[in-house]
């Protein structure tokens, strides 16, 4: 078992992007055309919804502006974006969809594209796979002649969709189809399961146009083989309602030419008539990035990880592995993030940031342009603040942003944009009130600023003063350019991006947040800039608005705040960790202690986990109905679907009765299990085994043990050690760095050539313009590091080639894509 773990590859999938906007949604003509369409979008993995935008009111060309990111916890065939028209007195109606097969996602990665909406046809809404076995038998019939019998065994299906949120009641029809025949057989209905085990065999007589002869080695005539096929359709039994199509696959009988027995997995396909031509339904602008990380065992990454972690100690810093990665991938914004996360986890980020900041300041000629560009230093600090400062933003800004977004006060002060009936003085008063609340929340928050951010700010302040000793303001502008301009102002402008709000704000609220953000940027810079700042405003209405603030008092508050978060006194821990909400959301909870399985035993609840406790509430914001201290959690594991005939269920085992929870989808279930496992991973009484099913009618459904106190029958899932607050998986980050370096291998070789050229000729030849893109202070040291990186990349590539064999086509891991009708 240990040997298997040592060679195991983790395949980790993630999806990030943005649902930007729709255009001309709905049929462009006919009785279904609506002028005032209220729409929303959903994202589905196959047929399972995992994300939903808010409803956008009365527009055929809505701007959604919704960012999304989630880990994908299971295999999938297709990623779909649906547009729905919100129903008032009836169910929501589908307008259209964009479907992208998994293998095609790479074509659209990282760039915005317009996609035409396709119709939502029930015959095209399929998912799952079916396991089949086919064989030909030769029989002698009554008159002594020979005939062929085709045996089709339908073994099982996996991953069938939910129907109305519940497991389906599936059955299959198996047909032998030819030009002049269609023989159909049917399996039994399996109740409440998405993974039915059929294990049924059907016989079909293969008729022959001629009497039996031994001319052909293959026992069925050629013309029959070319035309016969087995068709398998999956259906949900609707009882009194109409049966629902779940998918189909077709297999030609000629596949038995070389093999008398054929056994394989097939992906279910839509019906061919799901491609009917319809009216133009509009289009959707999307940005989608799908990433699949094939993470090797941890030991494989030791050389690359060690080289990267040595970066802060390398002299000069431009010769370090981390700086070289930033240099050759400077146009790829995502390249910096894995390095930042890796250095953060190993407490090496502050010395690295200090070193690259010194390098940047050496190339900065004027104090008023300090940290203005998009350099490696500014990108590293940006990413650090987003990771480390997440809970800081929540504590500081969320209450006031909730008030702004929910109160809907008009704050427009631009005379050109005022609506009829608006009072500019009232709007100015509303805006001033909001700005004062946000400004006060920020300037009074120094005690909540994470120590790591304070360490970085203190370092920035010291280095800026040292670089520009004659400028008394630079020590403040070095810090305010990050904490105000790149942190708080950005969070105010886009609160949904920082998980401060569930959705992108509507246009009016978004305008209010823009005005507040702009004001906060200027107020934040007042502590370090001269008082003639007002003269730089282009808009006269902003000039008038800023005059309403008491400038001296604002400057004093900003300076005091900047002093507190960047002083030489290290922040001491009080010993009491602040309570931080790690995850919360609506779930279905099974009543604890119930002995029967029933629908009424499940109730909607609001589940909330912090670093101290897990609690559930009747509704969000209500008093807790039950609180489980994190220290009492002994295991968190997923449940078999058969336990309660429900998908996406998990259990929290603690000192009392198990807590059984059903999440809304597979992504939510995986996130809950991950965060609860991480927050409780160091508990001393964690269990080694668990029961993956329920105790019902005096026995465990999984192992049939009669005692409810019987130790578990399955080992608990080992929890990878990770930084819970930062959510860092070091092996995954190192694999991403490997992928980035590999994809930029040609630039790595150019840097190596540049180092060799500089070392020999004391300067690059003029025709080599590419060399000027690199920062090479010490060519010999840089050359040495590049050669180390190259060697490590070759070794890691060999490890990938050795371990990542592709599963056989037709296996459970790599099913066949059957042809559609």
XYZ file of N, CA, C and O in Angstrom, residues 191 327 340 443 643:
20
model
N -33.760 1.473 -8.637
C -34.336 2.570 -7.868
C -33.262 3.482 -7.249
O -32.288 3.011 -6.674
N 11.375 36.522 -14.714
C 11.969 37.192 -15.866
C 11.499 36.579 -17.184
O 11.117 37.287 -18.110
N 5.042 32.810 -5.039
C 4.643 33.513 -3.818
C 4.068 32.523 -2.801
O 4.428 32.555 -1.612
N -8.611 53.145 8.482
C -7.596 53.797 9.322
C -7.645 53.344 10.782
O -6.698 53.601 11.530
N -25.938 5.115 0.945
C -26.226 5.278 2.375
C -27.608 5.884 2.588
O -28.386 5.424 3.425
